[in-house]
Coordinates of C-alpha atoms in Angstrom, one line a residue:
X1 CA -14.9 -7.6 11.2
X2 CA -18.5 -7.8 12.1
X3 CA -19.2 -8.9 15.7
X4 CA -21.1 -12.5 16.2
X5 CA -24.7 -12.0 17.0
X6 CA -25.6 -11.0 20.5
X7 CA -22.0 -10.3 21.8
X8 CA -22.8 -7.3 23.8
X9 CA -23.6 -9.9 26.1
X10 CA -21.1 -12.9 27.1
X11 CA -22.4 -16.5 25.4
X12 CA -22.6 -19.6 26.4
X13 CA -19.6 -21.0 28.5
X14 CA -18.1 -17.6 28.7
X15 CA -20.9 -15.7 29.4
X16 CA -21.1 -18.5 32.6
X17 CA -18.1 -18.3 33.8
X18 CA -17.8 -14.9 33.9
X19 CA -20.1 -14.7 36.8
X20 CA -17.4 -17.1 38.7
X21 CA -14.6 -14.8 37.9
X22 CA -13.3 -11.8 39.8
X23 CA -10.4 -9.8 40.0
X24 CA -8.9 -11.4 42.7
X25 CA -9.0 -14.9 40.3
X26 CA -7.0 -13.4 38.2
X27 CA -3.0 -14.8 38.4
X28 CA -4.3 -17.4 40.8
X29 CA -3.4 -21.2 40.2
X30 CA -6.4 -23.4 38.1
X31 CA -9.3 -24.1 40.4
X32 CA -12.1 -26.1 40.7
X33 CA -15.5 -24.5 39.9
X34 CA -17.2 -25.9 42.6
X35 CA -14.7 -23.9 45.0
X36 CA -16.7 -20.6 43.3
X37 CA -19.6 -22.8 44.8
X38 CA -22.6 -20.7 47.2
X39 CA -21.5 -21.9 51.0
X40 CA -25.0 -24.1 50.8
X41 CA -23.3 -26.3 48.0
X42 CA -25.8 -25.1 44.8
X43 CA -23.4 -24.3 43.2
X44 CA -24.3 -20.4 42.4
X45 CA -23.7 -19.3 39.2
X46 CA -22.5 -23.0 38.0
X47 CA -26.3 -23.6 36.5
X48 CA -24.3 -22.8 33.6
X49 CA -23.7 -26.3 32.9
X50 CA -27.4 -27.1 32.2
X51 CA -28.4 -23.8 30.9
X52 CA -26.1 -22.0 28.9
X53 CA -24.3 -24.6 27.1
X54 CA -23.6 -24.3 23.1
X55 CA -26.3 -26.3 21.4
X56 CA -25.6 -28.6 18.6
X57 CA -27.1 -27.5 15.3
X58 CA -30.8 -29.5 15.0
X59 CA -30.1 -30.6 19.1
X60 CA -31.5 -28.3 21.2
X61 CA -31.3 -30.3 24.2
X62 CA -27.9 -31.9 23.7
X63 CA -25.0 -29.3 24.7
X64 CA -21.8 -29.9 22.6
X65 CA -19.8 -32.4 23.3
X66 CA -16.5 -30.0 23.8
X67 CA -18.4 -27.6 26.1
X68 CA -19.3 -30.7 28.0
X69 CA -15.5 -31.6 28.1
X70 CA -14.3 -28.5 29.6
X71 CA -16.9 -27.9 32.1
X72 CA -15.9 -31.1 33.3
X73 CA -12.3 -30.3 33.4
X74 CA -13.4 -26.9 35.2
X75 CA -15.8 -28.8 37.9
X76 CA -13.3 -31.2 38.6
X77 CA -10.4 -30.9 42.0
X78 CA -6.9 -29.9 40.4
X79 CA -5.6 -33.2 41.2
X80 CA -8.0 -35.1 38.8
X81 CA -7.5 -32.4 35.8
X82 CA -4.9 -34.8 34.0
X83 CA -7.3 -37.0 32.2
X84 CA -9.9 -34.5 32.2
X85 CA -7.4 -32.4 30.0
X86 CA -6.7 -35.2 27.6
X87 CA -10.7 -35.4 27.2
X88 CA -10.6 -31.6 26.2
X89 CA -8.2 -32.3 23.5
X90 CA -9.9 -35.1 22.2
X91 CA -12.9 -33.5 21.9
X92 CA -10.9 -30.1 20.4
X93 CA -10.2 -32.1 17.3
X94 CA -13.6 -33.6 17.0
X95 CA -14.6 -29.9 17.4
X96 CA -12.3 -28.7 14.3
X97 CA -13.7 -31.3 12.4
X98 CA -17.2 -30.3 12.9
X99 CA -16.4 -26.8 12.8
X100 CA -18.2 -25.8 15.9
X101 CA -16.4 -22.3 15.6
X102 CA -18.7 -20.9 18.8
X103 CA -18.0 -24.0 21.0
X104 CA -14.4 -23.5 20.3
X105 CA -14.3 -19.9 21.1
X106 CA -16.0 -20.8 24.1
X107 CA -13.9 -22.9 25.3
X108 CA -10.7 -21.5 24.0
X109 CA -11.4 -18.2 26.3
X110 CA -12.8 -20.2 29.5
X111 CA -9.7 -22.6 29.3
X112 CA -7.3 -19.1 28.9
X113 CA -9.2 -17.0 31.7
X114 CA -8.4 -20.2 33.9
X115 CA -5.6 -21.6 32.8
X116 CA -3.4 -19.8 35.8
X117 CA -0.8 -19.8 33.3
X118 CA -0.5 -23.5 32.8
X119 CA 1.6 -23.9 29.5
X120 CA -0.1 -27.0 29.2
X121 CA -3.6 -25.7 29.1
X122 CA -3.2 -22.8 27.1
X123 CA -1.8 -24.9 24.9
X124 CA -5.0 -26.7 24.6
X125 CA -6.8 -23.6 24.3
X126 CA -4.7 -22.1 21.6
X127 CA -5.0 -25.6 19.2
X128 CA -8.6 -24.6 19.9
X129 CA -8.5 -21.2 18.3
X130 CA -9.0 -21.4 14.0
X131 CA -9.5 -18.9 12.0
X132 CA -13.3 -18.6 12.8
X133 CA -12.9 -18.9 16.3
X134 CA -10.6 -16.3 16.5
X135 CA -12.5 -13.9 14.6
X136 CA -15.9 -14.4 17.1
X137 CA -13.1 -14.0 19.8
X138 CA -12.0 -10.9 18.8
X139 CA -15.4 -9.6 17.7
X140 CA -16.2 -10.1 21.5
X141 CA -13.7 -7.1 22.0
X142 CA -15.8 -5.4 18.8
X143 CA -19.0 -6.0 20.6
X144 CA -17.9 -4.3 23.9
X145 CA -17.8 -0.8 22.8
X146 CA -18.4 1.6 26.3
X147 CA -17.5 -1.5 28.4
X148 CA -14.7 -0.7 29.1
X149 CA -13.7 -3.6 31.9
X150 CA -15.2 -6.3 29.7
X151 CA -12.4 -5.2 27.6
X152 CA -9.8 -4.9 29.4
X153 CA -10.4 -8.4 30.9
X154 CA -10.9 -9.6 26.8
X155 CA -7.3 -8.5 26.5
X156 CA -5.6 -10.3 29.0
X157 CA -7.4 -13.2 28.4
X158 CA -7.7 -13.3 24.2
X159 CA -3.7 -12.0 23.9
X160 CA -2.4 -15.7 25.6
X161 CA -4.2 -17.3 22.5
X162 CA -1.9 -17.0 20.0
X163 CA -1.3 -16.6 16.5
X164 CA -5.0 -17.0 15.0
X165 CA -6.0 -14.3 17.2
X166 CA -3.4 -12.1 16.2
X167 CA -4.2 -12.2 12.7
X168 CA -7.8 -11.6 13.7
X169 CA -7.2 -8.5 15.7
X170 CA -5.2 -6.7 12.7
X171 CA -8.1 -7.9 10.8
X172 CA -10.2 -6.0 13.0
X173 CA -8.0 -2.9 12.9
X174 CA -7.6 -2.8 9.3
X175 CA -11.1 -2.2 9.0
X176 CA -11.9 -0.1 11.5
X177 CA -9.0 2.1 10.6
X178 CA -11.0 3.0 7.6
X179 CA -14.4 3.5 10.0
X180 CA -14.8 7.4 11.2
X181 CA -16.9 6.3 13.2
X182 CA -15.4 3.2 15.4
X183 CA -15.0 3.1 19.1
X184 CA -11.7 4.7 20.2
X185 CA -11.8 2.0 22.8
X186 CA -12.1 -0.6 21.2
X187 CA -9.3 0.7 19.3
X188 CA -7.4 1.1 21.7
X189 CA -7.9 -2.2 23.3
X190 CA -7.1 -3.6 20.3
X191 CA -3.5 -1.7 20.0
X192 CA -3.4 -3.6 23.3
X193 CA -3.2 -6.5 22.8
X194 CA -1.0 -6.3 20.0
X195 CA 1.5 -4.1 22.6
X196 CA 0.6 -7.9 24.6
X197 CA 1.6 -9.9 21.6
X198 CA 4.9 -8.2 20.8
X199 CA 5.8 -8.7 24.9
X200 CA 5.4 -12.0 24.0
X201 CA 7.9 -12.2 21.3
X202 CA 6.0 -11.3 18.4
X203 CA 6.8 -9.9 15.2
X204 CA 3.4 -8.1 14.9
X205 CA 4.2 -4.9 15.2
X206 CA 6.9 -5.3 12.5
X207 CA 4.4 -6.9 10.2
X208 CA 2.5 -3.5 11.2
X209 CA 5.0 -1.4 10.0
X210 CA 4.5 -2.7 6.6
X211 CA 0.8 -2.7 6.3
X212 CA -0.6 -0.3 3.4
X213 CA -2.6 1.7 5.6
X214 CA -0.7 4.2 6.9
X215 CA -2.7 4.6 10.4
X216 CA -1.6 0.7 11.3
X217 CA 1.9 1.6 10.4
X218 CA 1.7 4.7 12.3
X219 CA 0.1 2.8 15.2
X220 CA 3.3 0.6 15.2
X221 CA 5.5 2.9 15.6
X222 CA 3.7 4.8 18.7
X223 CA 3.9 1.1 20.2
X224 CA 7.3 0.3 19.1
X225 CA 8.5 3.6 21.3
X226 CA 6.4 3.0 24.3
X227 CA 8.1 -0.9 24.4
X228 CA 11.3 0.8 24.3
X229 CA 12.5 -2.3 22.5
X230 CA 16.3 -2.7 21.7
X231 CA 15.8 -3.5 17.6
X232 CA 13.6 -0.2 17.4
X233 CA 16.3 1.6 15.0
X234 CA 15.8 -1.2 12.4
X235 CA 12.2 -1.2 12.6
X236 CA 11.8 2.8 12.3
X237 CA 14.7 2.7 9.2
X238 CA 11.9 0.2 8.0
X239 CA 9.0 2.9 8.4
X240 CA 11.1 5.4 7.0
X241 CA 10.8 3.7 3.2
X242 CA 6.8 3.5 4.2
X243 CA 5.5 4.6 1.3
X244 CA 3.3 7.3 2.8
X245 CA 4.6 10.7 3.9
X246 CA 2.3 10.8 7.3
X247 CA 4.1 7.0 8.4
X248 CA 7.6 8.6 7.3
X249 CA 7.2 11.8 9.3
X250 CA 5.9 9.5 12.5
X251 CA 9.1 7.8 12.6
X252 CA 11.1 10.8 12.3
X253 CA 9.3 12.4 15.2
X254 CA 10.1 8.8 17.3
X255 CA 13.7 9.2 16.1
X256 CA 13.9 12.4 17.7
X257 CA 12.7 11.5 20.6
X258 CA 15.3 8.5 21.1
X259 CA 18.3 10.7 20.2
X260 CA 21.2 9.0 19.3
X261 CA 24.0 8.9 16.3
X262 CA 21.9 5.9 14.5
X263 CA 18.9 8.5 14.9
X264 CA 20.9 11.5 13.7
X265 CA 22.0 9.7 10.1
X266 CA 18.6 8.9 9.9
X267 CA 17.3 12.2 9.8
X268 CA 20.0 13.4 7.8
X269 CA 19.4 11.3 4.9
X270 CA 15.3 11.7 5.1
X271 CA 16.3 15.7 3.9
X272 CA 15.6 14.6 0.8
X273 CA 12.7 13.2 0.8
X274 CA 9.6 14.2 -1.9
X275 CA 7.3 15.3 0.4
X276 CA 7.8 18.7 2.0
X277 CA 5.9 17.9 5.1
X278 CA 8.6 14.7 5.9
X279 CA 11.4 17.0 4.6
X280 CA 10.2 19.4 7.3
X281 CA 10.1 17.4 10.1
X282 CA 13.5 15.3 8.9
X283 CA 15.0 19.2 9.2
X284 CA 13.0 19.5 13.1
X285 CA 14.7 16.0 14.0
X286 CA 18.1 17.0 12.8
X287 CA 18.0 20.5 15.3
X288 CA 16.6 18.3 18.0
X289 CA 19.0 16.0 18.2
X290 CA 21.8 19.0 17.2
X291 CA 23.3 16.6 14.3
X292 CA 26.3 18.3 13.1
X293 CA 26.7 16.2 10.2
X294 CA 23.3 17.8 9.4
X295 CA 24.8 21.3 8.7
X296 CA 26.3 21.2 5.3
X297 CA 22.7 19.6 4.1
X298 CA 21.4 22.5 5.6
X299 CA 22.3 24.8 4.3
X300 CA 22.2 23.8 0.7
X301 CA 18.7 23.0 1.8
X302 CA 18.2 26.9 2.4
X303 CA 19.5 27.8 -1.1
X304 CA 17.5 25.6 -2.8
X305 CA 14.5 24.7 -1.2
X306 CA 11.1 25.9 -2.6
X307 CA 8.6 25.5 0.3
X308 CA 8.4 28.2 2.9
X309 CA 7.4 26.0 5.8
X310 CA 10.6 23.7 5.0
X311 CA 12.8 27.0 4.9
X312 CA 11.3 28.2 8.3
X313 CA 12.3 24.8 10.1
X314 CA 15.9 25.3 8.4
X315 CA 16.2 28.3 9.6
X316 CA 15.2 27.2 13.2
X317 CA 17.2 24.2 13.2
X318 CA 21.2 26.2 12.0
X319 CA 20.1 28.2 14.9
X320 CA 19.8 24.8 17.1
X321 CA 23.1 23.7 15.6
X322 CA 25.1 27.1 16.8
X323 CA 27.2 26.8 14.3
X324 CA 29.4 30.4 13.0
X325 CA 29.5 29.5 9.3
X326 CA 25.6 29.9 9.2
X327 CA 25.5 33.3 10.4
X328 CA 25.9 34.8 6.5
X329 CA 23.7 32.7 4.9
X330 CA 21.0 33.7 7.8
X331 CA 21.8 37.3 7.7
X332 CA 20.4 36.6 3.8
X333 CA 17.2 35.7 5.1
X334 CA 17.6 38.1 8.1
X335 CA 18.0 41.7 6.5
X336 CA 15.3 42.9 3.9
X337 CA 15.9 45.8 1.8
X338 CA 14.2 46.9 -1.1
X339 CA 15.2 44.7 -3.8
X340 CA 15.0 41.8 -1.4
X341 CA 12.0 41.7 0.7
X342 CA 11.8 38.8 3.0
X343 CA 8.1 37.6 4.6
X344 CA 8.1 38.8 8.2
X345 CA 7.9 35.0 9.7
X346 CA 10.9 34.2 8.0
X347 CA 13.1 36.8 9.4
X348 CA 12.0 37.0 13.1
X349 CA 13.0 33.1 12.7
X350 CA 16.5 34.4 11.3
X351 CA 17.5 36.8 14.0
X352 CA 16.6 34.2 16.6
X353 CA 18.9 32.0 15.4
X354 CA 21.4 34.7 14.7
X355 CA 21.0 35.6 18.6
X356 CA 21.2 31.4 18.9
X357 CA 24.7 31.8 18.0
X358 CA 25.8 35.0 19.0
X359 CA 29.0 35.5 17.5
X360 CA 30.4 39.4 16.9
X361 CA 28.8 40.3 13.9
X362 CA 25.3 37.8 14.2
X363 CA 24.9 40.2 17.6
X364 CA 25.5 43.7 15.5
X365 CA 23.0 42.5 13.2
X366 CA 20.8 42.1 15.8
X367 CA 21.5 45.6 17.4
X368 CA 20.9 47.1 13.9
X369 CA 17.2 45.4 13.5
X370 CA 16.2 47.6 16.8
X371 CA 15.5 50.2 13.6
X372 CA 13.8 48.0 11.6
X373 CA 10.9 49.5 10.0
X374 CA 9.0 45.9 11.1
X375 CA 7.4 46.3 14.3
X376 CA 7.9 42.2 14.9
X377 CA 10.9 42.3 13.7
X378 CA 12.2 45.4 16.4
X379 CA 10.5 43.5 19.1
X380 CA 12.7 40.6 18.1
X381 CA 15.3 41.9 18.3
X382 CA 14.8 43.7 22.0
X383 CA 13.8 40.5 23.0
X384 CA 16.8 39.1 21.6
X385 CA 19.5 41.5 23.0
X386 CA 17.5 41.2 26.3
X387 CA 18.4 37.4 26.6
X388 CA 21.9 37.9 26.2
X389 CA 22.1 40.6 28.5
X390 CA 20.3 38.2 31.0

């Protein structure tokens, strides 16, 4: 989404106002502007009025009329605000029908950054937000790359805008997804205030999970798990039929980390999956979460599965499990002998999961690979038989 012209620096009605607004403004009740006054009653910063107002097109004098509107509301005592509010709405739908996408912008995010909260007046601010004032909006965030408080205060004060932003902002972060060389933070303050949106009641970040690109989906899901939101085993069974590997194997990893039974089916069934590198982690997930309905799938996993690195996480994860009936199939992968020589990686990985779960005979193997002619594997095996002694 390219950024409006000049939006490194703040425009207009919001560049004015931000020299009236600090942190300790922000949360506070609506004010008048003229409390932000200099104590000799010049008003400060409020030159704004005259100087920095949006111009009509072909009027270069003559500041639009919805600007005027809302610096009026903003001059004016909070007990007079009332009709001055109905002025701003009037002149809102003049506004849409001119177009005057920067005026509305303007306005939108002055009205937001002092609204105090008011549902009334953000709801005047929102009706002022279309598509094209949205998208100057957000390119506001765009054009504060390495300023980073102009966008954090962006976020808190764009995210109460509503739905036309939103679309705008996963505009924005579909394309510079695809950007090696975007801002990180503006990315990230992006991602922010979509995090905002869904605390709002949103169903971005399940929209998210859905998009095509599989760094937006994966995105989601990071935010989906730092929410901690109740419905986040519906929306990761969603990511899970993502059709790329890289989103499927994200929400595997977030499944693991929220443990559970729901969790543990889940993995289970993504053993199957056609990529190795999601069939892999699905086999990581199950050992984490020590799924015991995942043992019969793992094994047959271990007799029939063609990639090394998915056999290696097997074998790691029967250890996890503990489970006796997996000691013969390991001692398979275990022992080597000259008609059946195993790589190295693979056994070490087999006699720590024989040592794992240490019945009789997975501990004799174990005693007998102290004379293994493999150096790693011996020192495996010491190491081993040193644990359990411990």
């Amino acid at each position: 989404m390219p950024s409006e012209p000049g939006s490194t620096e703040l425009r207009g009605l919001a560049r004015s106002i931000h020299g009236l607004f600090s942190d300790e403004m922000a949360g506070r009740a609506p004010v008048s502007v003229d409390e932000d006054a200099g104590a000799d009653g010049a008003g400060g910063d409020v030159a704004w009025v005259t100087e920095a107002a949006v111009r009509l097109p072909g009027d270069v004098e003559g500041p639009d009329p919805l600007v005027e509107a809302v610096t009026e509301y903003l001059r004016a005592a909070p007990e007079d605000r009332s009709g001055l509010l109905q002025a701003v709405r009037d002149s809102g739908v003049d506004a849409r029908a001119r177009r005057a996408g920067a005026a509305m912008a303007d306005a939108a995010e002055a009205l937001s950054r002092y609204s105090g909260e008011d549902p009334e007046v953000l709801e005047v601010a929102r009706n002022l937000v279309n598509p094209g004032a949205a998208s100057l909006l957000v390119g506001r965030i765009l054009g504060a790359a390495g300023d980073k408080p102009r966008r954090e205060e962006l976020v808190g004060v764009l995210s109460r805008l509503g739905e036309e932003v939103e679309v705008a902002v996963l505009e924005a972060l579909r394309q510079e997804a695809t950007d090696p060389e975007a801002d990180q933070g503006v990315r990230r303050s992006l991602l922010a205030m979509v995090a905002a949106f869904a605390d709002q009641g949103s169903d971005v970040l399940s929209r998210m999970l859905n998009e095509p690109d599989w760094r937006l989906a994966r995105n989601a899901i990071h935010l989906l798990s730092e929410t901690g939101a109740d419905d986040i085993v519906p929306q990761l069974t969603v990511a899970l039929g993502h059709s790329d590997g890289r989103v499927r194997k994200e929400a595997l990893q977030s499944l693991a980390r929220l443990g559970g039974e729901e969790a543990a089916i889940l993995a289970v069934a993504q053993l199957e999956d056609q990529e190795p590198q999601v069939r892999a982690q699905a086999v990581r997930t199950v050992g984490v979460l020590h799924a015991e309905r995942g043992l019969r799938p793992l094994l047959s996993l271990l007799d029939n599965e063609g990639e090394p690195e998915v056999v290696l996480e097997v074998i790691r994860a029967l250890g996890q499990l503990g489970d006796p009936s997996a000691v013969i199939p390991l001692e398979k992968r275990a022992v080597s002998g000259f008609f059946s020589r195993r790589p190295q990686e693979l056994r070490v990985a087999a006699y720590r999961a024989l040592g794992a779960i240490g019945t009789p005979h997975a501990m004799q193997l174990i005693e007998k690979a102290r004379e293994d002619r493999d150096p790693e594997v011996r020192r495996t095996a010491e190491a081993v038989l040193k644990t359990q002694e411990g």
